[in-house]
Amino acid sequence: GVADVVVTSWYGLLAPAGTPPEVAEQLARDAREILNQPAVRESLNQQGLSESTMTPAAFGAYIRNETNTWAGVIKARRIVAQ
């Protein structure tokens, strides 16, 4: 294992670079509405998944943090692509 690193799997909805902020916010609201539907939540739970929503800004920060975390692990362990 790697100390201080927690591994989780996640899925996210992303839009192309340059998408207007108001469009990204509307997509986030629509996704949140869908994920809050009882049938969707139940289906996810049956698959061992849980829903979690973030604002586009928070999700961007999360992705940057994940990228930095894994870049550090790769560098520290001298992992190279094969």
mmCIF file with all atom_site columns, C-alpha atoms in Angstrom:
data_model
loop_
_atom_site.group_PDB
_atom_site.id
_atom_site.type_symbol
_atom_site.label_atom_id
_atom_site.label_alt_id
_atom_site.label_comp_id
_atom_site.label_asym_id
_atom_site.label_entity_id
_atom_site.label_seq_id
_atom_site.pdbx_PDB_ins_code
_atom_site.Cartn_x
_atom_site.Cartn_y
_atom_site.Cartn_z
_atom_site.occupancy
_atom_site.B_iso_or_equiv
_atom_site.pdbx_formal_charge
_atom_site.auth_seq_id
_atom_site.auth_comp_id
_atom_site.auth_asym_id
_atom_site.auth_atom_id
_atom_site.pdbx_PDB_model_num
ATOM 1  C CA . GLY A 1 1  ? 0.000   0.000  0.000   1.00 0.00 ? 1  GLY A CA 1
ATOM 2  C CA . VAL A 1 2  ? 0.820   3.649  -0.133  1.00 0.00 ? 2  VAL A CA 1
ATOM 3  C CA . ALA A 1 3  ? 0.628   5.600  3.127   1.00 0.00 ? 3  ALA A CA 1
ATOM 4  C CA . ASP A 1 4  ? -1.850  8.470  3.275   1.00 0.00 ? 4  ASP A CA 1
ATOM 5  C CA . VAL A 1 5  ? -3.519  7.564  -0.036  1.00 0.00 ? 5  VAL A CA 1
ATOM 6  C CA . VAL A 1 6  ? -7.137  6.445  -0.113  1.00 0.00 ? 6  VAL A CA 1
ATOM 7  C CA . VAL A 1 7  ? -8.281  4.812  -3.337  1.00 0.00 ? 7  VAL A CA 1
ATOM 8  C CA . THR A 1 8  ? -11.868 5.270  -4.446  1.00 0.00 ? 8  THR A CA 1
ATOM 9  C CA . SER A 1 9  ? -13.615 4.731  -7.745  1.00 0.00 ? 9  SER A CA 1
ATOM 10 C CA . TRP A 1 10 ? -15.850 7.455  -9.084  1.00 0.00 ? 10 TRP A CA 1
ATOM 11 C CA . TYR A 1 11 ? -17.781 8.462  -12.160 1.00 0.00 ? 11 TYR A CA 1
ATOM 12 C CA . GLY A 1 12 ? -18.260 12.018 -13.281 1.00 0.00 ? 12 GLY A CA 1
ATOM 13 C CA . LEU A 1 13 ? -20.080 14.060 -15.861 1.00 0.00 ? 13 LEU A CA 1
ATOM 14 C CA . LEU A 1 14 ? -17.774 16.423 -17.720 1.00 0.00 ? 14 LEU A CA 1
ATOM 15 C CA . ALA A 1 15 ? -18.337 18.982 -20.451 1.00 0.00 ? 15 ALA A CA 1
ATOM 16 C CA . PRO A 1 16 ? -15.896 20.125 -23.131 1.00 0.00 ? 16 PRO A CA 1
ATOM 17 C CA . ALA A 1 17 ? -13.411 22.866 -22.313 1.00 0.00 ? 17 ALA A CA 1
ATOM 18 C CA . GLY A 1 18 ? -14.908 26.252 -23.000 1.00 0.00 ? 18 GLY A CA 1
ATOM 19 C CA . THR A 1 19 ? -18.453 25.252 -22.093 1.00 0.00 ? 19 THR A CA 1
ATOM 20 C CA . PRO A 1 20 ? -20.187 28.377 -20.792 1.00 0.00 ? 20 PRO A CA 1
ATOM 21 C CA . PRO A 1 21 ? -20.473 28.305 -16.975 1.00 0.00 ? 21 PRO A CA 1
ATOM 22 C CA . GLU A 1 22 ? -24.257 28.659 -17.094 1.00 0.00 ? 22 GLU A CA 1
ATOM 23 C CA . VAL A 1 23 ? -24.485 25.547 -19.302 1.00 0.00 ? 23 VAL A CA 1
ATOM 24 C CA . ALA A 1 24 ? -22.216 23.574 -16.956 1.00 0.00 ? 24 ALA A CA 1
ATOM 25 C CA . GLU A 1 25 ? -24.315 24.676 -13.974 1.00 0.00 ? 25 GLU A CA 1
ATOM 26 C CA . GLN A 1 26 ? -27.525 23.594 -15.731 1.00 0.00 ? 26 GLN A CA 1
ATOM 27 C CA . LEU A 1 27 ? -26.017 20.198 -16.533 1.00 0.00 ? 27 LEU A CA 1
ATOM 28 C CA . ALA A 1 28 ? -25.010 19.841 -12.876 1.00 0.00 ? 28 ALA A CA 1
ATOM 29 C CA . ARG A 1 29 ? -28.532 20.737 -11.720 1.00 0.00 ? 29 ARG A CA 1
ATOM 30 C CA . ASP A 1 30 ? -30.061 18.252 -14.167 1.00 0.00 ? 30 ASP A CA 1
ATOM 31 C CA . ALA A 1 31 ? -27.676 15.488 -13.072 1.00 0.00 ? 31 ALA A CA 1
ATOM 32 C CA . ARG A 1 32 ? -28.405 16.225 -9.405  1.00 0.00 ? 32 ARG A CA 1
ATOM 33 C CA . GLU A 1 33 ? -32.161 16.023 -10.089 1.00 0.00 ? 33 GLU A CA 1
ATOM 34 C CA . ILE A 1 34 ? -31.744 12.668 -11.832 1.00 0.00 ? 34 ILE A CA 1
ATOM 35 C CA . LEU A 1 35 ? -29.477 11.247 -9.122  1.00 0.00 ? 35 LEU A CA 1
ATOM 36 C CA . ASN A 1 36 ? -31.972 12.259 -6.440  1.00 0.00 ? 36 ASN A CA 1
ATOM 37 C CA . GLN A 1 37 ? -34.774 10.204 -7.984  1.00 0.00 ? 37 GLN A CA 1
ATOM 38 C CA . PRO A 1 38 ? -35.600 7.246  -5.717  1.00 0.00 ? 38 PRO A CA 1
ATOM 39 C CA . ALA A 1 39 ? -35.493 4.714  -8.575  1.00 0.00 ? 39 ALA A CA 1
ATOM 40 C CA . VAL A 1 40 ? -32.053 5.902  -9.660  1.00 0.00 ? 40 VAL A CA 1
ATOM 41 C CA . ARG A 1 41 ? -30.711 5.853  -6.104  1.00 0.00 ? 41 ARG A CA 1
ATOM 42 C CA . GLU A 1 42 ? -32.088 2.348  -5.569  1.00 0.00 ? 42 GLU A CA 1
ATOM 43 C CA . SER A 1 43 ? -30.525 1.114  -8.812  1.00 0.00 ? 43 SER A CA 1
ATOM 44 C CA . LEU A 1 44 ? -27.157 2.578  -7.842  1.00 0.00 ? 44 LEU A CA 1
ATOM 45 C CA . ASN A 1 45 ? -27.377 1.096  -4.353  1.00 0.00 ? 45 ASN A CA 1
ATOM 46 C CA . GLN A 1 46 ? -28.147 -2.348 -5.789  1.00 0.00 ? 46 GLN A CA 1
ATOM 47 C CA . GLN A 1 47 ? -24.885 -2.093 -7.713  1.00 0.00 ? 47 GLN A CA 1
ATOM 48 C CA . GLY A 1 48 ? -22.936 -1.118 -4.605  1.00 0.00 ? 48 GLY A CA 1
ATOM 49 C CA . LEU A 1 49 ? -22.724 2.512  -5.684  1.00 0.00 ? 49 LEU A CA 1
ATOM 50 C CA . SER A 1 50 ? -23.807 5.685  -3.966  1.00 0.00 ? 50 SER A CA 1
ATOM 51 C CA . GLU A 1 51 ? -24.617 9.064  -5.423  1.00 0.00 ? 51 GLU A CA 1
ATOM 52 C CA . SER A 1 52 ? -22.679 12.183 -4.656  1.00 0.00 ? 52 SER A CA 1
ATOM 53 C CA . THR A 1 53 ? -22.984 15.511 -6.386  1.00 0.00 ? 53 THR A CA 1
ATOM 54 C CA . MET A 1 54 ? -20.732 18.554 -6.549  1.00 0.00 ? 54 MET A CA 1
ATOM 55 C CA . THR A 1 55 ? -20.813 21.913 -8.207  1.00 0.00 ? 55 THR A CA 1
ATOM 56 C CA . PRO A 1 56 ? -18.745 22.146 -11.392 1.00 0.00 ? 56 PRO A CA 1
ATOM 57 C CA . ALA A 1 57 ? -16.134 24.198 -9.501  1.00 0.00 ? 57 ALA A CA 1
ATOM 58 C CA . ALA A 1 58 ? -15.922 21.679 -6.657  1.00 0.00 ? 58 ALA A CA 1
ATOM 59 C CA . PHE A 1 59 ? -15.657 18.768 -9.086  1.00 0.00 ? 59 PHE A CA 1
ATOM 60 C CA . GLY A 1 60 ? -12.876 20.552 -10.973 1.00 0.00 ? 60 GLY A CA 1
ATOM 61 C CA . ALA A 1 61 ? -11.016 21.025 -7.693  1.00 0.00 ? 61 ALA A CA 1
ATOM 62 C CA . TYR A 1 62 ? -11.568 17.350 -6.828  1.00 0.00 ? 62 TYR A CA 1
ATOM 63 C CA . ILE A 1 63 ? -10.125 16.233 -10.170 1.00 0.00 ? 63 ILE A CA 1
ATOM 64 C CA . ARG A 1 64 ? -7.103  18.530 -9.743  1.00 0.00 ? 64 ARG A CA 1
ATOM 65 C CA . ASN A 1 65 ? -6.525  17.109 -6.255  1.00 0.00 ? 65 ASN A CA 1
ATOM 66 C CA . GLU A 1 66 ? -6.766  13.524 -7.523  1.00 0.00 ? 66 GLU A CA 1
ATOM 67 C CA . THR A 1 67 ? -4.338  14.340 -10.336 1.00 0.00 ? 67 THR A CA 1
ATOM 68 C CA . ASN A 1 68 ? -1.840  15.867 -7.892  1.00 0.00 ? 68 ASN A CA 1
ATOM 69 C CA . THR A 1 69 ? -2.171  12.949 -5.472  1.00 0.00 ? 69 THR A CA 1
ATOM 70 C CA . TRP A 1 70 ? -1.537  10.311 -8.108  1.00 0.00 ? 70 TRP A CA 1
ATOM 71 C CA . ALA A 1 71 ? 1.242   12.303 -9.764  1.00 0.00 ? 71 ALA A CA 1
ATOM 72 C CA . GLY A 1 72 ? 2.980   12.341 -6.380  1.00 0.00 ? 72 GLY A CA 1
ATOM 73 C CA . VAL A 1 73 ? 2.544   8.587  -5.931  1.00 0.00 ? 73 VAL A CA 1
ATOM 74 C CA . ILE A 1 74 ? 3.857   7.907  -9.426  1.00 0.00 ? 74 ILE A CA 1
ATOM 75 C CA . LYS A 1 75 ? 6.881   10.153 -8.900  1.00 0.00 ? 75 LYS A CA 1
ATOM 76 C CA . ALA A 1 76 ? 7.664   8.829  -5.403  1.00 0.00 ? 76 ALA A CA 1
ATOM 77 C CA . ARG A 1 77 ? 7.434   5.208  -6.542  1.00 0.00 ? 77 ARG A CA 1
ATOM 78 C CA . ARG A 1 78 ? 9.270   5.884  -9.803  1.00 0.00 ? 78 ARG A CA 1
ATOM 79 C CA . ILE A 1 79 ? 6.474   4.266  -11.766 1.00 0.00 ? 79 ILE A CA 1
ATOM 80 C CA . VAL A 1 80 ? 6.964   4.346  -15.523 1.00 0.00 ? 80 VAL A CA 1
ATOM 81 C CA . ALA A 1 81 ? 4.558   3.511  -18.325 1.00 0.00 ? 81 ALA A CA 1
ATOM 82 C CA . GLN A 1 82 ? 5.301   0.263  -20.101 1.00 0.00 ? 82 GLN A CA 1
#
